[in-house]
Amino acid sequence: MAPGVGKTSAMLQAARKEQAEGVDIVVGCVNTHGSPDTNLLLVGLEQLAGRNGRLAVDALDAMNLDAALARAPRILLVDDLAQSNAAGARHVKRYQDVLELLDAGIDIYTTVNVQHFESRADAVRQITGIEVTQRIPDSLLDLADEIELIDLTPAALRKRLAEGKVHAPEGAEVAGNTFFRIGNLMALREMALRLTAEHVDHQLQDYMEVKRIAGPWKSGERLMVAVSPSPFSEEVIRWTRRMAYNLEAPWFAASIETSTRLTAAQREMLTKNLELVRTLGGEVVTAAGEDIVAGLLRLAQQRNATQIIVGRPLHTRLRDWLHGGSLVERLIQAGGTTDIYVVSGQKEATTRAPRPPFAITQSHSTWQDYGWAFVIVTCVTALLLAADLTVPWITYQAVGLISLLAVLLIAVYLGRGPALLAASASAVSWNYLFMHPRFTFAIAALEDIILFLLYFAIALFAGTLTARLRTRERQAQHNADRTTALYTLAHETATAVNMDDVLRTAVEQIGRVFDADVAIMLTHAGKLAKNVHPSSTLTVGDRDTGVATWTFENNRPAGRHTATLPQASAQFRPLSTPGRTVGVLGVRTRQPGRLSFDQEVLLETFTSQVALVIERELLDEAAEQAVMLRESERLYTTLLNSISHELRTPIATIAGAASSMLDPNTALNSTSRTELAVEIESAAERLNRLVENLLDMSRLDAGRLQLKVEWCDISDVAGVALRRLQGEIAGRPLTVVIEPAIPLVKMDFVLMEQVLVNLLDNACSYTPADSALDITAAAEGEWVRLDISDRGPGIPAHALERIFEKFYRVPGTAAGGTGLGLSICRGLVEAHGGTLTVQPRAGGGTTFSIRLPVSSPPPPVKEATL
Amino acid sequence: MTEGPHILIVDDEIQIRRFLRISLEANDYRVFEADSGDNALAQAVLHRPDVIILDMNLPDMSGVEVLRRLREWTTTPVVMLSVRAADLDKVSALDAGADDYLTKPFSTVELLARLRVALRHMTPQTPEPVLTFGDVQIDLARRLVTRGGEAVKLTPTEYALLRLLAQHPGRVLTHRQILSEVWGPQYVDELHYLRVYFGQLRQKLESNPALPKLIVTEPGVGYRLIAD
């Protein structure tokens, strides 16, 4: 209700009760004002150390938020919710601390006086005449599970004041004279009671709804408040918020941009008003248009607003008449079924924001512009005077029209004010210098008087119109720029091929549009990555990284020009999509001031656009991975099926042969023992080849194959492969024909040897044991070609190309083999930039051809100096 | 000496150690075993083996590291055991002073041959003026090479290569070792020199150059002159 009613004591008593029941409860900060009774209540309660290490009993000592988050008690006591934090704290206001604590799952006991609520601030000022500076959003009240009113009759409170139980005694004297008047206290008491009643009423309604009790008819109302750069808008906004709360209706604020240019002060007022809307939990909708009434009604219709709230205008009836009726009247006429509420503003409020002296011109034309206008008129007049004196057929009518042209040009380039100045100056000089009688202000003929008046009227009218057109054009240009910027961002990011591309584009676009350094930080394993993305133009120091992390974790903007951690060097905004936060955008504008409301809105749009694109990329990546995973699972299954047989055969051979050797009868026979040992050896070799193939396959598949290319002699490679297969080839007619002048080729010796071994081994396995094998190698232009040919039964035509597929085996071939060998061979040859093909051989059999590119001749060879 | 050569087997796989012990003891070796790098270094000091079989992959340190520490105080021949596709390891082991290597799986015959070469290398030999490999004879004193009794004309570089390999019969020499020895240390990367000159040597000395029997290429590692 008011200071001194005993809020802190009541809170501490409640806390002691909880503690007695075993609840984990901690005092975050408390303001005892040195009262011994209150201090006594603190005894036995755990208290957090303040930011400077002392116990947080002094209100000015901001609560140690990090300590509170780390301690994470069940309930935390935070006295004086409306208090501002000391400089250097994370948040500007204490209620922001409380919001963060609530988000962290900590319940809060807190105290607040009724006059601190945003929506009551005007009423309090009207009643008590005191401006309340510490304000908190009404939405906090909605967050409260329980509200307990600490009520005291005004008389009792004044008695406590007199006894010195409120504040320090010397403060009480001063305070008692102003704030603690009986009338004020009664008003505050009523306000507190009413606020509590409203809230209880809501709780009751919620309860009835949950229990499905048919209650009073719920309004389907939606409120729209018109916000202008006027200082009264603030009151109108608060009024709307109160009404919306009482009606339990959603509300939003509408702002119409017209071609009328705002002064810096008006712009700031508008930004402030719209910020208030957001603080009170409303949404801001802006639209551009020349006619405010039409714009408001259009927005109301689009958004289904049932009630429009406007402030009562303060300008004169004359101006209303000039503008075709007052805004309110026209709104009521055109509004149809929409209810229109007109809220009156406070007269005194005007003194708070005096109109700037040149606001009347409603333009940003500077003194220089007026100067230029004057110079141009003077020059044109001087030229015309010179022409008039030398050229006889130039009449004063022609002079007037030429001057008129100059006025129009001034209107286009310099604005309305300079145009009016030019119109007046040229009219006067026209009269003085050119009209008869010349060099007097007198006008002789009646028609000249009419001409002069007409000139004046046309100059004023055309000048104003042209200037307005020009302004409107600029406005349109401005809107178009915004749309173009947004379109460019959307388009460029949409066409970007990967995440890096997207981020680079986003950083470029945002940096260009806002003239800022930009950083993007993405997530890594659910946390914000410590490093900015490489495309960023803004470097983020350690301290700012902390701010970015806070933004990420709380999904709220922080840093420069915000209410949270404002001392940071850049502003950080969460890149959030409806589902999650995908990262943080850091922006540091090169201009020192804060962004205008317009730009803020645009940046907000940019941010969400970038967030969406990032999420799209993330989803793409995830989808790609899922596909890869599925594919590899399929391969895995095929592989298992295929090789389990291949693995079992040699293992069975080895195990069987070994156990036979252990058998005493077989062991005595040295011939069978040798035969068994040979079996074991060949089975082991088969196993070894299988394992090598599998390893090669996995290296090829994983893309981890690294070629160790070196100059190699093809005949050398063939020789090594043949040597390895000595046993298999023995007994076959083998011819090796390698062109003597064949060039050295760059390749990985070991892998190419593996290819030849696989191909030769295949040839040995699938052709009769005494059939011929031929190896030929020759240079073919830019290529070196090596053929391995057999005289076997050949491969059926339909299977020729398929034999290089993984796990494919020609139907009807003997058991043994995984269908991996040829696929590996082709993979290895292609890794060298070559080709591996197969064709039937003339006269029966099959030829496998390897072609490898000859990159460049090797450097010359040098004799050793011995 | 009634007792055969002492040999230290270093491998963390007990099955490998056991099979090597059986094969080697059957061939009159006195076998000691170690299952880790630290253990190997301790055993080497304790038993002073004549030859060491050292696995590339040990649980506590790499085989190359063990080799490096051994080489700080002993020239005992070391034969490395490796797996295929670890050419770089093999080469670095050979360059670090290993005498030879064997790729798993290997046969006992191969192992015994390598061990013989390694041991022979250790026993001091009076340099023989004439070396014979199959039908090829090299007369080091007269710088004369004959094949089947007929003189073979070699360029000085070819002769230098052949002599280098012949001085380490049966042992693998890495590309770097050969290039550094014959051309000089600044030529160690000019692998294509070797491809060209060994191609020419084979043309002159091998009965079938496509299936060399005398000068064998060790893929990715180097060359070896077959002794028997």
GROMACS .gro file of N, CA and C in nm, chain B residues 141-187:
model
  141
 1007ALA      N    1   8.660  -5.502  -5.555
 1007ALA     CA    2   8.796  -5.450  -5.573
 1007ALA      C    3   8.814  -5.396  -5.714
 1008ARG      N    4   8.760  -5.470  -5.813
 1008ARG     CA    5   8.783  -5.429  -5.953
 1008ARG      C    6   8.663  -5.353  -6.010
 1009ARG      N    7   8.563  -5.328  -5.926
 1009ARG     CA    8   8.441  -5.259  -5.970
 1009ARG      C    9   8.384  -5.328  -6.095
 1010LEU      N   10   8.382  -5.462  -6.087
 1010LEU     CA   11   8.338  -5.538  -6.203
 1010LEU      C   12   8.214  -5.618  -6.168
 1011VAL      N   13   8.109  -5.609  -6.256
 1011VAL     CA   14   7.987  -5.684  -6.234
 1011VAL      C   15   7.970  -5.781  -6.349
 1012THR      N   16   7.947  -5.910  -6.316
 1012THR     CA   17   7.922  -6.009  -6.421
 1012THR      C   18   7.790  -6.077  -6.397
 1013ARG      N   19   7.726  -6.119  -6.508
 1013ARG     CA   20   7.602  -6.196  -6.495
 1013ARG      C   21   7.618  -6.319  -6.582
 1014GLY      N   22   7.612  -6.437  -6.517
 1014GLY     CA   23   7.634  -6.562  -6.589
 1014GLY      C   24   7.772  -6.563  -6.653
 1015GLY      N   25   7.872  -6.500  -6.585
 1015GLY     CA   26   8.009  -6.500  -6.633
 1015GLY      C   27   8.037  -6.387  -6.732
 1016GLU      N   28   7.933  -6.318  -6.784
 1016GLU     CA   29   7.954  -6.212  -6.881
 1016GLU      C   30   7.957  -6.076  -6.812
 1017ALA      N   31   8.049  -5.990  -6.851
 1017ALA     CA   32   8.059  -5.859  -6.788
 1017ALA      C   33   7.934  -5.775  -6.822
 1018VAL      N   34   7.882  -5.702  -6.724
 1018VAL     CA   35   7.768  -5.614  -6.744
 1018VAL      C   36   7.817  -5.471  -6.733
 1019LYS      N   37   7.780  -5.386  -6.831
 1019LYS     CA   38   7.827  -5.249  -6.827
 1019LYS      C   39   7.729  -5.164  -6.744
 1020LEU      N   40   7.778  -5.110  -6.634
 1020LEU     CA   41   7.693  -5.027  -6.549
 1020LEU      C   42   7.746  -4.884  -6.546
 1021THR      N   43   7.654  -4.787  -6.538
 1021THR     CA   44   7.698  -4.649  -6.519
 1021THR      C   45   7.747  -4.637  -6.375
 1022PRO      N   46   7.824  -4.531  -6.344
 1022PRO     CA   47   7.874  -4.516  -6.206
 1022PRO      C   48   7.760  -4.514  -6.104
 1023THR      N   49   7.647  -4.447  -6.139
 1023THR     CA   50   7.535  -4.439  -6.044
 1023THR      C   51   7.474  -4.577  -6.022
 1024GLU      N   52   7.455  -4.652  -6.131
 1024GLU     CA   53   7.398  -4.788  -6.119
 1024GLU      C   54   7.488  -4.873  -6.032
 1025TYR      N   55   7.617  -4.860  -6.056
 1025TYR     CA   56   7.712  -4.940  -5.978
 1025TYR      C   57   7.705  -4.902  -5.829
 1026ALA      N   58   7.695  -4.772  -5.804
 1026ALA     CA   59   7.689  -4.726  -5.664
 1026ALA      C   60   7.566  -4.782  -5.595
 1027LEU      N   61   7.453  -4.784  -5.666
 1027LEU     CA   62   7.329  -4.837  -5.608
 1027LEU      C   63   7.344  -4.985  -5.578
 1028LEU      N   64   7.397  -5.058  -5.675
 1028LEU     CA   65   7.411  -5.203  -5.659
 1028LEU      C   66   7.504  -5.234  -5.543
 1029ARG      N   67   7.616  -5.159  -5.534
 1029ARG     CA   68   7.713  -5.185  -5.427
 1029ARG      C   69   7.650  -5.158  -5.291
 1030LEU      N   70   7.571  -5.048  -5.283
 1030LEU     CA   71   7.508  -5.014  -5.155
 1030LEU      C   72   7.417  -5.127  -5.108
 1031LEU      N   73   7.330  -5.178  -5.200
 1031LEU     CA   74   7.240  -5.286  -5.163
 1031LEU      C   75   7.319  -5.413  -5.130
 1032ALA      N   76   7.424  -5.437  -5.208
 1032ALA     CA   77   7.502  -5.560  -5.189
 1032ALA      C   78   7.575  -5.562  -5.056
 1033GLN      N   79   7.609  -5.443  -5.007
 1033GLN     CA   80   7.675  -5.438  -4.877
 1033GLN      C   81   7.581  -5.469  -4.762
 1034HIS      N   82   7.448  -5.462  -4.785
 1034HIS     CA   83   7.349  -5.499  -4.684
 1034HIS      C   84   7.259  -5.606  -4.740
 1035PRO      N   85   7.313  -5.723  -4.774
 1035PRO     CA   86   7.231  -5.824  -4.842
 1035PRO      C   87   7.112  -5.867  -4.757
 1036GLY      N   88   6.997  -5.875  -4.823
 1036GLY     CA   89   6.877  -5.923  -4.753
 1036GLY      C   90   6.810  -5.818  -4.668
 1037ARG      N   91   6.874  -5.702  -4.656
 1037ARG     CA   92   6.816  -5.600  -4.568
 1037ARG      C   93   6.745  -5.496  -4.651
 1038VAL      N   94   6.633  -5.444  -4.595
 1038VAL     CA   95   6.563  -5.339  -4.668
 1038VAL      C   96   6.633  -5.206  -4.641
 1039LEU      N   97   6.650  -5.128  -4.748
 1039LEU     CA   98   6.704  -4.992  -4.732
 1039LEU      C   99   6.594  -4.895  -4.776
 1040THR      N  100   6.570  -4.792  -4.696
 1040THR     CA  101   6.462  -4.699  -4.730
 1040THR      C  102   6.507  -4.607  -4.842
 1041HIS      N  103   6.406  -4.547  -4.906
 1041HIS     CA  104   6.435  -4.452  -5.014
 1041HIS      C  105   6.531  -4.344  -4.967
 1042ARG      N  106   6.502  -4.292  -4.848
 1042ARG     CA  107   6.585  -4.183  -4.795
 1042ARG      C  108   6.729  -4.229  -4.776
 1043GLN      N  109   6.742  -4.350  -4.719
 1043GLN     CA  110   6.877  -4.400  -4.693
 1043GLN      C  111   6.956  -4.411  -4.823
 1044ILE      N  112   6.889  -4.468  -4.926
 1044ILE     CA  113   6.960  -4.489  -5.052
 1044ILE      C  114   6.995  -4.354  -5.117
 1045LEU      N  115   6.894  -4.265  -5.125
 1045LEU     CA  116   6.917  -4.136  -5.192
 1045LEU      C  117   7.025  -4.056  -5.120
 1046SER      N  118   7.019  -4.061  -4.989
 1046SER     CA  119   7.114  -3.982  -4.911
 1046SER      C  120   7.255  -4.037  -4.928
 1047GLU      N  121   7.264  -4.171  -4.934
 1047GLU     CA  122   7.395  -4.235  -4.944
 1047GLU      C  123   7.458  -4.214  -5.082
 1048VAL      N  124   7.375  -4.229  -5.187
 1048VAL     CA  125   7.429  -4.226  -5.323
 1048VAL      C  126   7.434  -4.084  -5.380
 1049TRP      N  127   7.324  -4.007  -5.363
 1049TRP     CA  128   7.320  -3.873  -5.424
 1049TRP      C  129   7.360  -3.763  -5.325
 1050GLY      N  130   7.329  -3.786  -5.199
 1050GLY     CA  131   7.358  -3.682  -5.100
 1050GLY      C  132   7.231  -3.643  -5.026
 1051PRO      N  133   7.245  -3.593  -4.903
 1051PRO     CA  134   7.129  -3.568  -4.817
 1051PRO      C  135   7.027  -3.473  -4.878
 1052GLN      N  136   7.069  -3.381  -4.967
 1052GLN     CA  137   6.970  -3.285  -5.020
 1052GLN      C  138   6.881  -3.348  -5.126
 1053TYR      N  139   6.904  -3.477  -5.161
 1053TYR     CA  140   6.824  -3.540  -5.266
 1053TYR      C  141   6.724  -3.642  -5.212
   0.00000   0.00000   0.00000
